[in-house]
Amino acid sequence: MRPLTEEETKTMFEKLSKYIGENIKLLVDRPDGTYCFRLHNDRVYYMSEKILKLATNISRDKLVSVGTCFGKFTKTTKFRLHITALDFLAPYAKFKVWVKPGAEQSFLYGNHVLKSGLGRITENTEQYQGVVVYSMADVPLGFGVAAKSTQECRRVDPMSIVVFHQADVGEFIRNEDTLT
Amino acid sequence: MGRKLDPTNKVKRGPGKKTKKQQGAETELAKFITDEETGPKRLSSRGRKRAAKRVQNSKKPKVAAEEQPKKGFTDENSKWLKPAKRKRKIDEPESEDDSDEHWEEEEDEEEEEQQQQKGGKDQGKKGAKLGVKKVVEEKKKEDDDDDDDDDDDDDDDMVDDYGTLEDGSGEEAAEEESDGEELLPIERAAKKAKKMKEAMGLGSDDDEEEEEEEDDDDDDDDDKEEENKSDADMDEEDTVQANIDEMDQFKLPGAEEREKEGVLPLDLKSIHQRIKDNIDVLCNFSTKREEGKERAEYISLLKKDLCTYYSYNYFLIEKLIDLFPLSELVDFLEANEIQRPVTIRTNTLKTRRRDLAQALINRGVNLDPLGKWSKVGLVIYDSSVPVGATPEYLSGQYMLQGASSFLPVMALSPQEGESVLDMSSAPGGKTTYIAQLMRNTGVIVANDANADRLKSVVGNIHRLGVTNTVICNYDGRQFPKVMGGFDRVLLDAPCSGTGVIAKDPAVKTSKDDTDIHRSAHLQKELILSAIDSVNAESTTGGYLIYCTCSIMVEENEWVVDYALKKRNVKLVPTGLDFGKEGFTRFKERRFHPSLKLSRRFYPHSHNMDGFFVAKLKKFSNVIPTAPAAKEEENADAPEATVVTDSPEEKPAKSDKTKKTVPGKAGDLKKKTQANGTAAKKIANVKPKGKKDSLAGPKKAKVAKMDGETVKGTKAKKPAEKTTDETKASKADKKDGSRFEKKQGKKTKTPLKAKNRIGKNKFRKLKHMLGKPDVE
């Protein structure tokens, strides 16, 4: 386990800010202690410093996970955000999309969100903006990228995609193995 | 096309096509209905005479009766050629009729007593041959006996014979059944018979005799009438007695019969019935036993039947018979055949039980709160959607978890800000429950030896939004070395799984003595590691929860007892107010009396998987050295921090310990013997060490001293005494590392620790120790 390098930190924060903007600061400086990011086996883990201390006692090959995994760095050093980060993205999300109950299942299976399944969308969402997807009961379901800006969403036909799927909670069952 | 019931239809009679056609419903039905529901018929004079004869001939040799049909067709046998009137209750009336007829024909005049005696024997034989197959039928038969008694007035009545053999046993069985119900049907039948006979002028009371009542020869009737009247009371008592006798002969099948069973296709129903009867006999053994048959024979038959019926292997059935009283045994086995209800646990980090229940009900799930003892549990009766795939599940609002798995975490009751270790955490249900009780504060270390199963832990932790957990993949036995000083530790030890047979039926046949002992050995090692990982001086904790999903004493009480002996821990109440108390003794083993603070749960009594929970409190970080301290380094480290005592005090204390020892020595001996494999394994390691240590008289004495004083550590002041010992022994040894090894090996022989030093040697030793300790 090692701290992130400058490069890696920059890449990761850029990715995160697509979804939560400047609220990244809130992730690091929290009222209940300092939290930090650490890299282990190409994955980025988010944990409090207390846990960090304990985790250093564990040998590298035996350590499986610490705190919350945010995502991983691919072989080409791009950062990919995992669904496990949803709990931290959701409260700070800047742009949100609500999905109708009928389209919930479809999104949870990994499909994109169509105009017909779109319930609400935050104003001023730009195209290709990172968004967090919610159900109508305000339960976070995952996140994605807006395919159309809010204005366009109103105009477009029902069968066109409005949100590209990136991660959804259904992956906990579908991709259990890849979480670690 | 249904036939219409039309009473105005005239039925054609006589020869001819039209009569052979099926008549209207009313006539067809009438044929079926008539015989069953007629009450006791009024007898003609002949009928009465026949009845009287039947009374006399009640228990004439059935053998003779049986032989009759074999002899071939005669006029006397002709009756069996005629079709039975009642085809519904094939066995009952036919059998009665047949046997009755035969007996009457064979022997006209015999005294009732003789008959009864013979009848008893014969019935016994019959029963032995056929088993208790037709108990239910026989019961009906008995009830109908009175009704049926005089139905066959006509000599021309034909009854199919193929029921004969069975009928005899059937009657016995019927009698057995009736006896089982305390003679109520018999009493009823007796009363009816009495009434009938009074009406007829006969005095017979026996049911058997009634069953067998059939056509009597006229000659005998007059003579028998008187006999019957006078012997009426006798008969009643005798039949009751005879019934009881027959009950006992819930025959133990002989060797030939068992072989037969082995060859024939299994009749599960009969085996099930046999199991029930066997247990009945065993419960009232003195009254119901068969003469000359030992209890062991009944039990061995029961075991075999249970193995066949429930598909267990013999080993497991033996273990279960030892664990449960017979009345509970069948309940337990039955409970293992069906699944326990599905239960879920609300994740209070993300939602409340009320809201979750509402959301699930909206999805179409039928659920209820789990019980008063849990505020987060819900039991699911049925669901139109898969419970493990709802959006609520995926967003981490609940977790599928067995009800029994709630218990160890509730007993552990982790507080906020504590550090907790979960040694066998996969698939993560208990870990996440601990996290939600701690509200994501503090630290949890979730460990599991199996890397594949750890993936599910990772998944569950992330899904449920737990942030304070470190997940690692160590063998639990390595734990104090990796990290120690936890406030609380939860050990859900890998076990044989005999409590979750309902989930995994393969356990029924795959578990063996070696499996159980292997599990037990692993569990002992794990529990010691777990104890060593707890920090006794923790301000808020110092607790260890040991739990298994097994019901075997070897894996539960024995392991906890072992821990009590080997470490400075004590049992405390679990805080679970339901569940059976753990055993303090079992077969030849005796456990510490505090074992009754542990709890056992069974599928048949609590409707959750079989489980065992024990809560231990560690009151000292010092590891008692003599009885097999597994980690000498760790033992030395904490001991070094403990207060120092003068070496001179040590002998005095050791004297005290010696005094307190005798009380414990007995226990120790028993315990060490009971420890069996574990102790022996340790002992095996030691001999080598002993050789090294016996380099000089000094060392030998020290070793013995340590051994003795160690026993005393379990007495009132364990910490101080152990430090004394270790200090003394340390002081003696000039080479620290050598000392440690030897000491470890020495202390690992509880058997050898019993050696006592003589008075003079002790003084010498005291003297020797006095010098180095001064330093």
CSV table of N, CA, C and O in Angstrom, one decimal, chain A residues 42-104:
chain,number,residue,atom,x,y,z
A,42,ASP,N,-3.0,-1.6,-7.8
A,42,ASP,CA,-3.6,-0.8,-8.8
A,42,ASP,C,-5.0,-0.3,-8.4
A,42,ASP,O,-5.6,0.3,-9.3
A,43,ARG,N,-5.4,-0.5,-7.3
A,43,ARG,CA,-6.7,0.0,-6.9
A,43,ARG,C,-6.5,1.1,-5.9
A,43,ARG,O,-5.6,1.1,-5.0
A,44,VAL,N,-7.5,2.1,-5.9
A,44,VAL,CA,-7.4,3.2,-5.0
A,44,VAL,C,-8.4,3.0,-3.9
A,44,VAL,O,-9.6,2.7,-4.2
A,45,TYR,N,-7.9,3.1,-2.7
A,45,TYR,CA,-8.8,2.9,-1.5
A,45,TYR,C,-8.8,4.1,-0.8
A,45,TYR,O,-7.9,4.9,-0.6
A,46,TYR,N,-10.0,4.4,-0.2
A,46,TYR,CA,-10.3,5.6,0.5
A,46,TYR,C,-10.6,5.2,2.0
A,46,TYR,O,-11.5,4.4,2.2
A,47,MET,N,-9.8,5.7,2.9
A,47,MET,CA,-9.9,5.3,4.3
A,47,MET,C,-9.5,6.4,5.2
A,47,MET,O,-8.9,7.4,4.8
A,48,SER,N,-9.9,6.2,6.4
A,48,SER,CA,-9.5,7.2,7.4
A,48,SER,C,-8.1,6.8,8.0
A,48,SER,O,-7.7,5.7,7.8
A,49,GLU,N,-7.5,7.8,8.6
A,49,GLU,CA,-6.1,7.5,9.0
A,49,GLU,C,-6.0,6.5,10.1
A,49,GLU,O,-5.0,5.8,10.2
A,50,LYS,N,-7.0,6.4,10.9
A,50,LYS,CA,-7.0,5.3,11.9
A,50,LYS,C,-6.8,4.0,11.3
A,50,LYS,O,-6.1,3.1,11.8
A,51,ILE,N,-7.6,3.7,10.3
A,51,ILE,CA,-7.6,2.4,9.7
A,51,ILE,C,-6.3,2.2,8.9
A,51,ILE,O,-5.8,1.1,8.9
A,52,LEU,N,-5.8,3.3,8.4
A,52,LEU,CA,-4.5,3.2,7.7
A,52,LEU,C,-3.4,2.7,8.6
A,52,LEU,O,-2.7,1.8,8.2
A,53,LYS,N,-3.4,3.2,9.8
A,53,LYS,CA,-2.4,2.7,10.7
A,53,LYS,C,-2.5,1.2,10.9
A,53,LYS,O,-1.4,0.5,10.9
A,54,LEU,N,-3.6,0.7,11.1
A,54,LEU,CA,-3.8,-0.7,11.4
A,54,LEU,C,-3.4,-1.5,10.1
A,54,LEU,O,-2.8,-2.6,10.2
A,55,ALA,N,-3.8,-0.9,9.0
A,55,ALA,CA,-3.6,-1.7,7.7
A,55,ALA,C,-2.2,-1.9,7.4
A,55,ALA,O,-1.8,-2.8,6.7
A,56,THR,N,-1.4,-1.0,7.9
A,56,THR,CA,0.1,-1.1,7.6
A,56,THR,C,0.7,-2.4,8.2
A,56,THR,O,1.7,-2.8,7.8
A,57,ASN,N,0.0,-2.9,9.2
A,57,ASN,CA,0.5,-4.1,9.8
A,57,ASN,C,0.4,-5.3,9.0
A,57,ASN,O,1.0,-6.4,9.2
A,58,ILE,N,-0.5,-5.2,8.0
A,58,ILE,CA,-0.8,-6.4,7.2
A,58,ILE,C,0.1,-6.5,6.0
A,58,ILE,O,0.3,-5.5,5.4
A,59,SER,N,0.6,-7.6,5.7
A,59,SER,CA,1.5,-7.8,4.6
A,59,SER,C,0.8,-7.6,3.3
A,59,SER,O,-0.4,-7.8,3.2
A,60,ARG,N,1.6,-7.1,2.3
A,60,ARG,CA,1.0,-6.7,1.1
A,60,ARG,C,0.2,-7.8,0.4
A,60,ARG,O,-0.9,-7.6,-0.2
A,61,ASP,N,0.7,-9.0,0.4
A,61,ASP,CA,0.0,-10.1,-0.3
A,61,ASP,C,-1.2,-10.6,0.4
A,61,ASP,O,-2.1,-11.2,-0.2
A,62,LYS,N,-1.3,-10.3,1.7
A,62,LYS,CA,-2.5,-10.8,2.4
A,62,LYS,C,-3.6,-9.7,2.5
A,62,LYS,O,-4.7,-10.0,2.9
A,63,LEU,N,-3.2,-8.5,2.2
A,63,LEU,CA,-4.2,-7.5,2.3
A,63,LEU,C,-5.1,-7.5,1.1
A,63,LEU,O,-4.7,-7.5,-0.1
A,64,VAL,N,-6.4,-7.5,1.3
A,64,VAL,CA,-7.3,-7.6,0.2
A,64,VAL,C,-8.0,-6.3,0.0
A,64,VAL,O,-8.2,-5.9,-1.1
A,65,SER,N,-8.4,-5.6,1.1
A,65,SER,CA,-9.2,-4.4,0.8
A,65,SER,C,-9.1,-3.6,2.1
A,65,SER,O,-9.0,-4.1,3.2
A,66,VAL,N,-9.1,-2.3,1.9
A,66,VAL,CA,-9.1,-1.4,3.1
A,66,VAL,C,-10.1,-0.3,2.8
A,66,VAL,O,-10.2,0.3,1.7
A,67,GLY,N,-10.9,0.0,3.8
A,67,GLY,CA,-11.9,1.0,3.7
A,67,GLY,C,-12.8,0.8,2.4
A,67,GLY,O,-13.3,-0.3,2.3
A,68,THR,N,-12.9,1.8,1.6
A,68,THR,CA,-13.7,1.7,0.4
A,68,THR,C,-12.8,1.8,-0.8
A,68,THR,O,-12.0,2.7,-0.9
A,69,CYS,N,-13.1,0.9,-1.8
A,69,CYS,CA,-12.4,1.0,-3.0
A,69,CYS,C,-13.1,2.0,-4.0
A,69,CYS,O,-14.3,1.9,-4.2
A,70,PHE,N,-12.3,2.9,-4.5
A,70,PHE,CA,-13.0,3.9,-5.4
A,70,PHE,C,-12.9,3.5,-6.8
A,70,PHE,O,-13.8,3.8,-7.6
A,71,GLY,N,-11.8,2.9,-7.2
A,71,GLY,CA,-11.7,2.5,-8.6
A,71,GLY,C,-10.3,2.0,-8.8
A,71,GLY,O,-9.5,1.8,-7.8
A,72,LYS,N,-10.0,1.7,-10.1
A,72,LYS,CA,-8.6,1.2,-10.3
A,72,LYS,C,-8.0,2.0,-11.5
A,72,LYS,O,-8.7,2.5,-12.3
A,73,PHE,N,-6.7,1.9,-11.5
A,73,PHE,CA,-5.9,2.4,-12.6
A,73,PHE,C,-5.7,1.3,-13.6
A,73,PHE,O,-5.2,0.2,-13.3
A,74,THR,N,-6.0,1.6,-14.8
A,74,THR,CA,-5.9,0.6,-15.9
A,74,THR,C,-4.4,0.5,-16.3
A,74,THR,O,-3.6,1.3,-15.8
A,75,LYS,N,-4.1,-0.4,-17.1
A,75,LYS,CA,-2.7,-0.6,-17.6
A,75,LYS,C,-2.2,0.6,-18.2
A,75,LYS,O,-1.0,0.9,-18.2
A,76,THR,N,-3.1,1.4,-18.8
A,76,THR,CA,-2.6,2.6,-19.5
A,76,THR,C,-2.8,3.8,-18.6
A,76,THR,O,-3.1,4.9,-19.1
A,77,THR,N,-2.8,3.6,-17.3
A,77,THR,CA,-2.8,4.6,-16.3
A,77,THR,C,-4.0,5.5,-16.4
A,77,THR,O,-4.0,6.7,-16.0
A,78,LYS,N,-5.1,5.0,-16.9
A,78,LYS,CA,-6.4,5.8,-16.9
A,78,LYS,C,-7.1,5.3,-15.6
A,78,LYS,O,-7.0,4.2,-15.2
A,79,PHE,N,-7.9,6.2,-15.1
A,79,PHE,CA,-8.6,5.9,-13.9
A,79,PHE,C,-10.0,5.5,-14.2
A,79,PHE,O,-10.7,6.2,-14.8
A,80,ARG,N,-10.4,4.4,-13.7
A,80,ARG,CA,-11.8,3.9,-13.9
A,80,ARG,C,-12.5,3.9,-12.6
A,80,ARG,O,-12.1,3.2,-11.6
A,81,LEU,N,-13.6,4.6,-12.5
A,81,LEU,CA,-14.4,4.7,-11.2
A,81,LEU,C,-15.3,3.4,-11.1
A,81,LEU,O,-16.0,3.1,-12.1
A,82,HIS,N,-15.3,2.8,-9.9
A,82,HIS,CA,-16.1,1.7,-9.7
A,82,HIS,C,-17.4,2.0,-9.0
A,82,HIS,O,-17.5,3.1,-8.4
A,83,ILE,N,-18.4,1.1,-9.1
A,83,ILE,CA,-19.7,1.3,-8.4
A,83,ILE,C,-19.5,1.4,-6.9
A,83,ILE,O,-20.3,2.1,-6.2
A,84,THR,N,-18.4,0.9,-6.4
A,84,THR,CA,-18.3,0.9,-4.9
A,84,THR,C,-18.0,2.3,-4.4
A,84,THR,O,-18.1,2.6,-3.2
A,85,ALA,N,-17.8,3.3,-5.3
A,85,ALA,CA,-17.6,4.6,-4.9
A,85,ALA,C,-18.9,5.4,-4.8
A,85,ALA,O,-18.9,6.6,-4.4
A,86,LEU,N,-20.0,4.7,-5.2
A,86,LEU,CA,-21.3,5.4,-5.3
A,86,LEU,C,-21.7,6.1,-4.0
A,86,LEU,O,-22.2,7.2,-4.0
A,87,ASP,N,-21.4,5.4,-2.9
A,87,ASP,CA,-21.8,6.0,-1.6
A,87,ASP,C,-21.2,7.4,-1.3
A,87,ASP,O,-21.8,8.1,-0.6
A,88,PHE,N,-20.1,7.6,-1.9
A,88,PHE,CA,-19.4,8.9,-1.7
A,88,PHE,C,-19.7,9.9,-2.8
A,88,PHE,O,-19.6,11.1,-2.6
A,89,LEU,N,-20.1,9.4,-4.0
A,89,LEU,CA,-20.4,10.3,-5.1
A,89,LEU,C,-21.8,10.8,-4.8
A,89,LEU,O,-22.1,12.0,-5.1
A,90,ALA,N,-22.7,10.0,-4.4
A,90,ALA,CA,-24.1,10.3,-4.4
A,90,ALA,C,-24.4,11.6,-3.6
A,90,ALA,O,-25.1,12.5,-4.0
A,91,PRO,N,-23.9,11.7,-2.3
A,91,PRO,CA,-24.3,12.9,-1.6
A,91,PRO,C,-23.7,14.2,-2.1
A,91,PRO,O,-24.3,15.2,-1.9
A,92,TYR,N,-22.6,14.1,-2.9
A,92,TYR,CA,-22.0,15.3,-3.4
A,92,TYR,C,-22.3,15.5,-4.8
A,92,TYR,O,-21.7,16.4,-5.4
A,93,ALA,N,-23.1,14.8,-5.4
A,93,ALA,CA,-23.3,14.8,-6.9
A,93,ALA,C,-23.8,16.2,-7.3
A,93,ALA,O,-24.7,16.7,-6.6
A,94,LYS,N,-23.3,16.7,-8.3
A,94,LYS,CA,-23.8,18.0,-8.8
A,94,LYS,C,-24.9,17.8,-9.8
A,94,LYS,O,-25.9,18.6,-9.8
A,95,PHE,N,-24.8,16.9,-10.7
A,95,PHE,CA,-25.9,16.7,-11.6
A,95,PHE,C,-26.5,15.3,-11.5
A,95,PHE,O,-25.8,14.3,-11.4
A,96,LYS,N,-27.8,15.3,-11.4
A,96,LYS,CA,-28.5,14.1,-11.0
A,96,LYS,C,-29.5,13.7,-12.1
A,96,LYS,O,-30.1,14.6,-12.7
A,97,VAL,N,-29.8,12.5,-12.2
A,97,VAL,CA,-30.8,12.0,-13.2
A,97,VAL,C,-31.7,11.0,-12.4
A,97,VAL,O,-31.2,10.1,-11.7
A,98,TRP,N,-33.0,11.2,-12.5
A,98,TRP,CA,-34.0,10.3,-11.9
A,98,TRP,C,-34.6,9.4,-13.0
A,98,TRP,O,-35.0,9.9,-14.0
A,99,VAL,N,-34.7,8.2,-12.6
A,99,VAL,CA,-35.2,7.2,-13.6
A,99,VAL,C,-36.6,6.7,-13.2
A,99,VAL,O,-36.8,6.5,-12.0
A,100,LYS,N,-37.4,6.5,-14.2
A,100,LYS,CA,-38.8,6.0,-13.9
A,100,LYS,C,-38.7,4.6,-13.4
A,100,LYS,O,-37.8,3.8,-13.7
A,101,PRO,N,-39.7,4.2,-12.6
A,101,PRO,CA,-39.7,2.8,-12.0
A,101,PRO,C,-39.6,1.7,-13.1
A,101,PRO,O,-38.9,0.7,-12.9
A,102,GLY,N,-40.2,1.9,-14.2
A,102,GLY,CA,-40.2,0.9,-15.3
A,102,GLY,C,-38.8,0.7,-15.8
A,102,GLY,O,-38.4,-0.4,-16.2
A,103,ALA,N,-38.1,1.8,-15.9
A,103,ALA,CA,-36.7,1.7,-16.5
A,103,ALA,C,-35.6,1.4,-15.5
A,103,ALA,O,-34.5,1.2,-15.9
A,104,GLU,N,-36.0,1.3,-14.3
A,104,GLU,CA,-35.0,1.0,-13.2
A,104,GLU,C,-34.3,-0.3,-13.5
A,104,GLU,O,-33.1,-0.4,-13.5
